[in-house]
Short mmCIF file of C-alpha atoms and ligand atoms in Angstrom, two decimals:
data_model
loop_
_atom_site.label_atom_id
_atom_site.label_comp_id
_atom_site.label_asym_id
_atom_site.label_seq_id
_atom_site.Cartn_x
_atom_site.Cartn_y
_atom_site.Cartn_z
CA MET A 1 -41.59 -16.90 -12.94
CA TYR A 2 -39.38 -16.07 -9.96
CA ASP A 3 -40.14 -13.71 -7.09
CA ALA A 4 -36.67 -12.17 -7.54
CA ILE A 5 -33.81 -12.40 -10.00
CA VAL A 6 -30.60 -11.16 -8.36
CA VAL A 7 -27.80 -10.08 -10.72
CA GLY A 8 -24.38 -10.35 -9.03
CA ALA A 9 -23.48 -12.99 -6.46
CA ARG A 10 -20.89 -11.45 -4.15
CA CYS A 11 -21.31 -9.55 -0.83
CA ALA A 12 -24.61 -7.90 -1.73
CA GLY A 13 -26.27 -10.38 -4.10
CA SER A 14 -25.65 -13.71 -2.42
CA PRO A 15 -26.94 -12.66 1.05
CA THR A 16 -29.99 -11.00 -0.56
CA ALA A 17 -30.74 -14.24 -2.42
CA MET A 18 -29.98 -16.36 0.65
CA LEU A 19 -32.27 -14.41 2.97
CA LEU A 20 -35.15 -14.33 0.47
CA ALA A 21 -34.78 -18.06 -0.20
CA ARG A 22 -34.63 -18.84 3.53
CA ASP A 23 -38.03 -17.14 3.79
CA GLY A 24 -39.41 -19.40 1.09
CA HIS A 25 -39.28 -17.01 -1.88
CA ARG A 26 -38.37 -18.21 -5.37
CA VAL A 27 -35.01 -16.71 -6.31
CA LEU A 28 -32.66 -16.90 -9.29
CA LEU A 29 -29.10 -15.67 -8.58
CA VAL A 30 -26.80 -15.10 -11.58
CA ASP A 31 -23.21 -13.92 -11.96
CA ARG A 32 -20.93 -13.81 -14.96
CA ALA A 33 -18.12 -14.90 -12.61
CA THR A 34 -17.65 -18.44 -11.33
CA PHE A 35 -16.69 -19.11 -7.72
CA PRO A 36 -14.25 -19.13 -6.03
CA SER A 37 -12.82 -16.10 -7.80
CA ASP A 38 -11.17 -12.85 -6.82
CA THR A 39 -12.38 -9.32 -7.47
CA LEU A 40 -10.81 -5.86 -7.27
CA SER A 41 -11.17 -5.27 -3.53
CA THR A 42 -9.30 -5.56 -0.29
CA HIS A 43 -11.45 -7.10 2.43
CA TYR A 44 -11.17 -5.68 5.92
CA MET A 45 -14.54 -6.24 7.60
CA THR A 46 -16.02 -4.13 10.37
CA PRO A 47 -17.24 -5.81 13.61
CA ASP A 48 -20.90 -5.39 12.66
CA GLY A 49 -20.28 -7.12 9.34
CA VAL A 50 -18.65 -9.97 11.25
CA GLU A 51 -21.63 -10.17 13.62
CA ARG A 52 -23.98 -10.33 10.63
CA LEU A 53 -22.06 -13.37 9.32
CA ARG A 54 -22.39 -14.93 12.78
CA GLU A 55 -26.15 -14.24 12.86
CA TRP A 56 -26.52 -15.94 9.46
CA GLY A 57 -24.55 -18.99 10.67
CA LEU A 58 -21.63 -18.32 8.31
CA LEU A 59 -18.87 -16.93 10.56
CA ASP A 60 -17.61 -20.36 11.64
CA ARG A 61 -17.21 -21.34 7.98
CA VAL A 62 -15.11 -18.24 7.32
CA LEU A 63 -12.95 -18.80 10.42
CA ALA A 64 -12.50 -22.48 9.47
CA THR A 65 -10.58 -21.33 6.38
CA GLY A 66 -7.79 -20.12 8.68
CA CYS A 67 -8.73 -16.48 8.35
CA PRO A 68 -6.97 -14.70 11.26
CA GLN A 69 -9.08 -13.30 14.10
CA LEU A 70 -8.24 -9.62 14.59
CA HIS A 71 -8.99 -7.12 17.35
CA GLY A 72 -8.79 -3.41 16.65
CA THR A 73 -6.58 -1.32 14.40
CA ARG A 74 -3.13 0.05 15.16
CA ARG A 75 -3.30 3.57 13.79
CA THR A 76 -0.63 6.14 13.04
CA LEU A 77 -2.48 9.36 12.27
CA GLN A 78 -0.08 12.09 11.16
CA GLY A 79 2.64 10.76 13.44
CA MET A 80 0.29 10.14 16.41
CA ASN A 81 0.51 6.45 17.38
CA LEU A 82 -2.61 4.72 18.70
CA PRO A 83 -2.19 1.06 19.67
CA ALA A 84 -4.77 -1.59 18.76
CA ASP A 85 -7.04 -2.48 21.66
CA PRO A 86 -7.13 -6.29 22.17
CA ASN A 87 -10.54 -5.84 23.81
CA ASP A 88 -12.04 -4.43 20.62
CA PRO A 89 -14.66 -6.68 19.01
CA LEU A 90 -13.65 -9.36 16.51
CA THR A 91 -12.79 -8.27 12.97
CA ILE A 92 -11.56 -10.33 10.04
CA ALA A 93 -10.15 -9.74 6.56
CA PRO A 94 -10.97 -12.93 4.62
CA ARG A 95 -9.81 -13.16 1.00
CA ARG A 96 -12.67 -12.50 -1.39
CA THR A 97 -11.98 -15.89 -2.96
CA VAL A 98 -12.96 -17.33 0.44
CA LEU A 99 -15.77 -15.00 1.57
CA ASP A 100 -17.67 -14.77 -1.72
CA LYS A 101 -17.59 -18.55 -2.23
CA ILE A 102 -19.08 -19.10 1.23
CA LEU A 103 -21.79 -16.52 0.52
CA VAL A 104 -22.79 -17.97 -2.86
CA ASP A 105 -22.83 -21.51 -1.46
CA ALA A 106 -25.06 -20.34 1.40
CA ALA A 107 -27.53 -18.84 -1.10
CA ARG A 108 -27.60 -22.15 -3.00
CA GLU A 109 -28.08 -24.16 0.22
CA ALA A 110 -30.98 -21.87 1.19
CA GLY A 111 -32.77 -22.87 -2.00
CA ALA A 112 -31.86 -20.10 -4.45
CA GLU A 113 -31.20 -21.31 -7.98
CA VAL A 114 -27.65 -20.19 -8.80
CA ARG A 115 -26.31 -19.84 -12.34
CA GLU A 116 -22.59 -19.00 -12.37
CA GLY A 117 -20.79 -17.98 -15.56
CA THR A 118 -24.00 -16.24 -16.65
CA SER A 119 -23.98 -12.69 -18.07
CA VAL A 120 -27.07 -10.51 -18.16
CA ASP A 121 -27.28 -8.81 -21.56
CA SER A 122 -30.45 -6.72 -21.15
CA LEU A 123 -33.49 -6.19 -18.98
CA ILE A 124 -36.94 -7.13 -20.24
CA VAL A 125 -39.03 -3.95 -19.89
CA GLU A 126 -42.75 -3.81 -20.70
CA ASP A 127 -44.88 -0.67 -20.25
CA GLY A 128 -42.02 0.93 -18.29
CA VAL A 129 -41.82 -1.94 -15.79
CA VAL A 130 -38.81 -4.29 -15.56
CA GLN A 131 -40.11 -7.84 -15.99
CA GLY A 132 -36.96 -9.96 -16.21
CA ILE A 133 -33.60 -10.53 -17.86
CA ARG A 134 -32.11 -11.69 -21.14
CA ALA A 135 -28.87 -13.48 -20.42
CA HIS A 136 -26.47 -16.13 -21.65
CA THR A 137 -24.51 -18.97 -20.09
CA GLY A 138 -21.75 -19.91 -22.50
CA GLY A 139 -23.46 -20.03 -25.90
CA GLN A 140 -26.93 -20.61 -24.43
CA VAL A 141 -29.15 -17.54 -24.54
CA PHE A 142 -32.26 -17.42 -22.29
CA GLU A 143 -34.92 -15.18 -20.80
CA GLU A 144 -36.26 -15.35 -17.25
CA ARG A 145 -39.02 -13.33 -15.60
CA ALA A 146 -39.53 -12.19 -12.01
CA ARG A 147 -41.57 -9.81 -9.90
CA VAL A 148 -38.37 -7.83 -9.28
CA VAL A 149 -34.86 -7.75 -10.76
CA VAL A 150 -32.27 -6.81 -8.13
CA GLY A 151 -29.01 -5.31 -9.38
CA ALA A 152 -26.23 -6.44 -7.04
CA ASP A 153 -23.79 -6.01 -9.88
CA GLY A 154 -21.25 -3.59 -8.44
CA ARG A 155 -20.39 0.07 -8.85
CA GLN A 156 -20.59 0.00 -12.66
CA SER A 157 -23.99 -1.65 -12.37
CA PHE A 158 -25.49 -2.72 -15.67
CA VAL A 159 -28.94 -2.98 -14.06
CA ALA A 160 -28.68 0.62 -12.77
CA ARG A 161 -27.73 1.86 -16.23
CA GLN A 162 -30.47 -0.08 -18.06
CA ALA A 163 -33.12 0.91 -15.50
CA GLY A 164 -32.03 4.57 -15.60
CA ALA A 165 -31.25 4.87 -11.86
CA THR A 166 -30.36 8.47 -11.03
CA ALA A 167 -27.22 9.28 -9.03
CA TYR A 168 -27.07 11.87 -6.25
CA ASN A 169 -24.53 13.25 -3.73
CA VAL A 170 -21.84 12.49 -6.32
CA VAL A 171 -18.27 13.20 -5.15
CA GLN A 172 -15.49 13.31 -7.74
CA GLY A 173 -12.58 10.94 -7.13
CA THR A 174 -9.54 12.51 -5.48
CA THR A 175 -7.48 9.39 -4.72
CA ALA A 176 -6.02 6.30 -6.37
CA GLY A 177 -4.37 3.24 -4.87
CA TYR A 178 -2.58 -0.08 -5.24
CA TYR A 179 -2.49 -3.23 -3.13
CA ALA A 180 -0.92 -6.70 -3.17
CA TYR A 181 -0.41 -9.80 -1.00
CA PHE A 182 2.81 -10.60 0.87
CA ALA A 183 4.19 -13.65 2.69
CA ASP A 184 6.77 -13.58 5.50
CA MET A 185 5.47 -10.24 6.74
CA PRO A 186 5.73 -9.94 10.56
CA GLN A 187 2.26 -8.81 11.72
CA GLY A 188 0.07 -8.70 14.81
CA SER A 189 -3.51 -9.79 15.48
CA TYR A 190 -4.84 -6.43 14.34
CA ALA A 191 -5.15 -4.27 11.26
CA GLU A 192 -2.77 -1.34 10.70
CA LEU A 193 -3.60 2.07 9.24
CA TYR A 194 -1.11 4.86 8.53
CA LEU A 195 -2.62 8.17 7.48
CA GLY A 196 -1.08 11.57 6.78
CA GLY A 197 1.40 13.35 4.55
CA GLY A 198 -0.87 12.94 1.52
CA GLN A 199 -1.06 9.15 1.66
CA ALA A 200 -2.70 6.28 3.52
CA MET A 201 -1.31 2.77 3.96
CA PHE A 202 -2.85 -0.33 5.47
CA VAL A 203 -1.90 -3.87 6.50
CA PHE A 204 -4.55 -6.61 6.97
CA PRO A 205 -3.56 -10.11 8.09
CA THR A 206 -5.49 -12.54 5.87
CA ASN A 207 -5.75 -16.20 4.83
CA ASP A 208 -2.71 -18.46 4.31
CA GLY A 209 -0.56 -16.43 6.72
CA GLU A 210 -0.33 -13.62 4.20
CA ALA A 211 -0.83 -9.88 4.60
CA CYS A 212 -2.73 -7.57 2.29
CA LEU A 213 -0.80 -4.31 1.99
CA GLY A 214 -1.98 -1.20 0.22
CA VAL A 215 -1.25 2.45 -0.45
CA GLU A 216 -3.76 5.15 -1.30
CA PHE A 217 -2.52 8.53 -2.56
CA GLN A 218 -3.78 11.71 -4.18
CA ALA A 219 -5.16 11.42 -7.69
CA GLY A 220 -2.65 13.96 -9.02
CA ARG A 221 0.15 11.45 -8.39
CA PHE A 222 -1.51 8.63 -10.35
CA LYS A 223 0.58 8.96 -13.52
CA GLU A 224 3.88 9.29 -11.67
CA PHE A 225 3.00 6.43 -9.26
CA ARG A 226 2.02 4.14 -12.14
CA ALA A 227 5.43 4.62 -13.78
CA ASP A 228 7.06 2.55 -10.99
CA ILE A 229 4.31 0.96 -8.91
CA GLU A 230 6.50 -1.42 -6.91
CA GLY A 231 9.19 1.19 -6.21
CA ASN A 232 6.62 3.79 -5.19
CA MET A 233 4.81 1.33 -2.90
CA GLN A 234 8.08 0.45 -1.15
CA ALA A 235 9.01 4.15 -0.90
CA ALA A 236 5.63 4.85 0.72
CA PHE A 237 6.08 1.98 3.22
CA ALA A 238 9.61 3.24 4.02
CA THR A 239 8.20 6.57 5.26
CA VAL A 240 7.14 4.63 8.39
CA PRO A 241 10.33 2.90 9.62
CA SER A 242 8.54 0.05 11.47
CA LEU A 243 6.54 -0.71 8.32
CA GLY A 244 9.40 -0.24 5.87
CA GLU A 245 11.64 -2.67 7.78
CA ARG A 246 8.97 -5.39 7.73
CA THR A 247 7.96 -4.96 4.10
CA ALA A 248 11.61 -5.03 3.01
CA LYS A 249 11.78 -8.61 4.39
CA ALA A 250 8.40 -9.69 3.01
CA ARG A 251 7.85 -11.52 -0.29
CA ARG A 252 5.13 -10.42 -2.72
CA THR A 253 2.94 -13.36 -3.74
CA SER A 254 0.40 -11.69 -6.03
CA ARG A 255 0.32 -9.20 -8.85
CA ILE A 256 -0.23 -5.60 -7.77
CA MET A 257 -3.83 -4.48 -8.21
CA GLY A 258 -4.85 -0.86 -8.66
CA LEU A 259 -7.76 1.51 -8.51
CA SER A 260 -7.68 4.68 -10.62
CA PRO A 261 -9.47 7.85 -9.40
CA HIS A 262 -13.20 7.15 -9.30
CA GLN A 263 -16.47 8.79 -8.25
CA SER A 264 -18.38 8.12 -5.05
CA PHE A 265 -22.18 8.23 -5.36
CA TYR A 266 -25.62 7.25 -4.15
CA ARG A 267 -28.16 5.94 -6.65
CA LYS A 268 -31.94 5.87 -6.32
CA PRO A 269 -32.15 2.18 -5.42
CA PHE A 270 -35.54 1.25 -6.83
CA GLY A 271 -38.07 1.82 -9.58
CA PRO A 272 -40.84 -0.14 -11.31
CA GLY A 273 -39.81 -3.80 -11.14
CA TRP A 274 -36.16 -3.18 -10.20
CA ALA A 275 -34.00 -2.49 -7.15
CA LEU A 276 -30.30 -2.03 -6.35
CA VAL A 277 -28.22 -3.30 -3.44
CA GLY A 278 -24.53 -3.01 -2.48
CA ASP A 279 -22.12 -0.99 -4.62
CA ALA A 280 -24.71 -0.86 -7.40
CA GLY A 281 -26.71 1.55 -5.27
CA TYR A 282 -24.10 3.23 -3.14
CA TYR A 283 -20.33 3.49 -3.51
CA ARG A 284 -17.68 5.42 -1.63
CA ASP A 285 -13.91 5.54 -1.75
CA PRO A 286 -12.58 2.38 -0.02
CA LEU A 287 -10.22 4.37 2.27
CA LEU A 288 -12.08 3.40 5.45
CA GLY A 289 -13.22 -0.05 4.25
CA GLN A 290 -16.93 -0.51 5.04
CA GLY A 291 -18.21 -1.53 1.57
CA ILE A 292 -18.57 -5.22 2.48
CA ASN A 293 -20.26 -4.36 5.75
CA ASP A 294 -22.62 -1.96 3.92
CA ALA A 295 -23.45 -4.63 1.34
CA LEU A 296 -24.28 -7.23 4.01
CA ARG A 297 -26.42 -4.77 5.97
CA ASP A 298 -28.30 -3.55 2.90
CA ALA A 299 -28.87 -7.15 1.78
CA GLN A 300 -30.62 -7.80 5.06
CA VAL A 301 -32.74 -4.64 4.81
CA ILE A 302 -33.73 -5.09 1.17
CA ALA A 303 -34.53 -8.79 1.70
CA GLY A 304 -36.89 -7.76 4.52
CA ALA A 305 -38.51 -5.09 2.34
CA LEU A 306 -38.92 -7.37 -0.70
CA GLY A 307 -40.18 -10.23 1.46
CA GLY A 308 -42.85 -7.89 2.85
CA VAL A 309 -43.89 -6.95 -0.69
CA PHE A 310 -43.98 -10.58 -1.87
CA THR A 311 -46.22 -11.67 1.02
CA GLY A 312 -48.48 -8.63 0.60
CA ALA A 313 -47.62 -7.32 4.07
CA GLN A 314 -46.12 -4.15 2.55
CA GLN A 315 -46.66 -1.94 -0.49
CA TRP A 316 -43.76 -1.51 -2.93
CA ASP A 317 -43.20 2.26 -2.67
CA PRO A 318 -43.24 2.68 1.14
CA ALA A 319 -41.19 -0.52 1.65
CA MET A 320 -38.50 0.57 -0.82
CA GLU A 321 -38.48 4.18 0.36
CA ALA A 322 -37.85 2.92 3.90
CA TYR A 323 -34.99 0.77 2.54
CA GLU A 324 -33.42 3.81 0.83
CA GLN A 325 -33.78 5.96 3.94
CA GLN A 326 -32.29 3.27 6.19
CA ARG A 327 -29.32 2.85 3.83
CA ASN A 328 -28.68 6.59 3.66
CA ALA A 329 -29.02 7.09 7.41
CA ALA A 330 -26.56 4.26 8.08
CA THR A 331 -23.96 5.54 5.61
CA GLY A 332 -24.27 9.35 5.43
CA MET A 333 -21.86 10.27 8.19
CA LEU A 334 -19.03 8.00 6.96
CA TYR A 335 -19.68 9.02 3.34
CA ASN A 336 -19.04 12.65 4.24
CA LEU A 337 -16.07 11.83 6.47
CA THR A 338 -14.48 9.67 3.75
CA ALA A 339 -14.90 12.42 1.15
CA LEU A 340 -13.34 14.92 3.54
CA LEU A 341 -10.38 12.64 4.26
CA CYS A 342 -9.86 11.81 0.60
CA LYS A 343 -9.59 15.46 -0.42
CA ASP A 344 -5.92 15.58 0.52
CA LEU A 345 -5.26 12.55 2.79
CA ASP A 346 -3.94 15.08 5.28
CA PRO A 347 -6.61 15.16 7.96
CA THR A 348 -7.31 18.38 9.84
CA PRO A 349 -6.96 18.25 13.66
CA GLU A 350 -10.77 18.07 13.86
CA VAL A 351 -10.94 15.02 11.58
CA LEU A 352 -7.97 13.42 13.35
CA GLN A 353 -9.78 13.74 16.62
CA MET A 354 -12.83 12.01 15.11
CA LEU A 355 -10.72 9.15 13.77
CA ALA A 356 -8.83 8.75 17.03
CA ALA A 357 -12.08 8.67 19.01
CA GLY A 358 -13.74 6.13 16.71
CA PRO A 359 -16.81 6.72 14.55
CA PRO A 360 -18.25 10.18 15.27
CA ALA A 361 -21.96 10.83 15.70
CA THR A 362 -21.94 13.39 12.91
CA ALA A 363 -19.46 14.56 10.32
CA PRO A 364 -19.11 17.86 8.53
CA ALA A 365 -20.81 18.11 5.15
CA VAL A 366 -18.48 17.76 2.19
C1 FAD B 401 -9.60 -1.31 -4.27
C2 FAD B 401 -10.76 -1.57 -3.36
C3 FAD B 401 -10.55 -1.91 -2.04
C4 FAD B 401 -11.63 -2.15 -1.20
N1 FAD B 401 -11.39 -2.51 0.10
C5 FAD B 401 -12.42 -2.78 0.94
C6 FAD B 401 -12.19 -3.20 2.28
O1 FAD B 401 -11.05 -3.36 2.74
N2 FAD B 401 -13.27 -3.46 3.06
C7 FAD B 401 -14.55 -3.30 2.60
O2 FAD B 401 -15.49 -3.52 3.36
N3 FAD B 401 -14.80 -2.92 1.33
C8 FAD B 401 -13.77 -2.65 0.49
N4 FAD B 401 -14.02 -2.28 -0.80
C9 FAD B 401 -15.43 -2.17 -1.26
C10 FAD B 401 -15.98 -3.56 -1.59
O3 FAD B 401 -15.17 -4.19 -2.55
C11 FAD B 401 -17.39 -3.42 -2.17
O4 FAD B 401 -18.16 -2.54 -1.39
C12 FAD B 401 -18.09 -4.77 -2.27
O5 FAD B 401 -17.38 -5.63 -3.11
C13 FAD B 401 -19.51 -4.59 -2.81
O6 FAD B 401 -20.05 -5.85 -3.11
P1 FAD B 401 -21.15 -6.00 -4.23
O7 FAD B 401 -21.65 -7.40 -4.10
O8 FAD B 401 -22.10 -4.87 -4.16
O9 FAD B 401 -20.41 -5.80 -5.64
P2 FAD B 401 -19.19 -6.60 -6.30
O10 FAD B 401 -18.33 -7.23 -5.27
O11 FAD B 401 -18.58 -5.63 -7.26
O12 FAD B 401 -19.89 -7.79 -7.12
C14 FAD B 401 -20.64 -7.52 -8.28
C15 FAD B 401 -20.83 -8.83 -9.05
O13 FAD B 401 -21.73 -8.56 -10.13
C16 FAD B 401 -21.33 -9.34 -11.24
N5 FAD B 401 -21.85 -8.69 -12.46
C17 FAD B 401 -21.66 -7.43 -12.91
N6 FAD B 401 -22.32 -7.23 -14.05
C18 FAD B 401 -22.94 -8.39 -14.38
C19 FAD B 401 -23.76 -8.82 -15.46
N7 FAD B 401 -24.11 -7.99 -16.47
N8 FAD B 401 -24.19 -10.11 -15.48
C20 FAD B 401 -23.86 -10.97 -14.48
N9 FAD B 401 -23.10 -10.62 -13.41
C21 FAD B 401 -22.63 -9.35 -13.36
C22 FAD B 401 -19.80 -9.30 -11.20
O14 FAD B 401 -19.24 -10.39 -11.90
C23 FAD B 401 -19.54 -9.35 -9.68
O15 FAD B 401 -19.28 -10.67 -9.24
C24 FAD B 401 -12.96 -2.03 -1.68
C25 FAD B 401 -13.18 -1.68 -3.01
C26 FAD B 401 -12.10 -1.46 -3.85
C27 FAD B 401 -12.38 -1.11 -5.30
#
């Protein structure tokens, strides 16, 4: 019997398992993936996500992989150029193959039992309370029980579906996008964001001297864009001469990965014997990044709440309600701003002003 079984071992699951294990709790962490492995995601991290890695003693490991140290974002917002500020706090964009491996290893080192290549097939539910998992590793089927099963299994969360987690504040998808990795791309020590004219483009310097380049566009263009992905990506880059010139010289080193139009949502992140963290509980369009940062922050908050419950210092309902409220308070403003931006990728002067000034204190409701 474990204190917690965590399903999903990337940005949300591994830190949740690591922090619980560091506090002496008995944790099983499972993922159907093995590590290192990639996942559908770019990987620009916000400064507070970077600081969280530092606090956990993991930032040096990420930097030791050669991941470039970045300061600020060079932004072109509907033709208005805003240079990157070299005094901005440190940001990084480590490949997920790098970051997720470091996170899962840290969970293992902290004492969590980690089973990679393990798929959860169903939840064990007795008298309406989740008691554990039925899963398989290769051909070996097994059951394990815990005081709580934590779904850190991404936006299509199996745990959320099986537990019947309700969604709220759902926003229909209005964008789609593609990204890929390029070598020989001249780039600075900062991220780049180009927004306006119905599309957004970004450049993140990442491991191995490569750049991650992407384009996000309105959902209505998805079919047409898909007909010639490479040509349409280059045409988008060419709308900004300084970007088009550099990408024309760069060499693509990966396949092109894509995201079709998709919903943003919040889910009720707990119920009897189960909880959700990361994209499983809250997902928004990746236009402004943030998902990794949100996952790391929520891992810290939920680990604190669960730890309090395990030691008897806190009751389940108030501890988990506080977790949900903290998550929603931390994300609400950017959730609304992202939805507003994604409507047409043509920000109004009011939204432009917010983006130029940095994160606003409040954002208009969607
Ligand atoms: C195209 C795209 C670009 C993005 N760009 C950025 C960005 O630049 N910056 C940023 O901060 N965020 C970005 N995000 C968001 C970011 O990817 C997510 O917020 C982040 O990955 C959430 O981590 P997670 O651990 O919650 O879920 P995931 O990373 O999705 O991990 C879930 C894990 O659960 C495992 N799993 C699922 N089901 C089962 C099962 N039944 N049994 C066992 N294991 C299971 C999966 O194998 C997976 O490893 C982007 C997202 C997308 C789609």
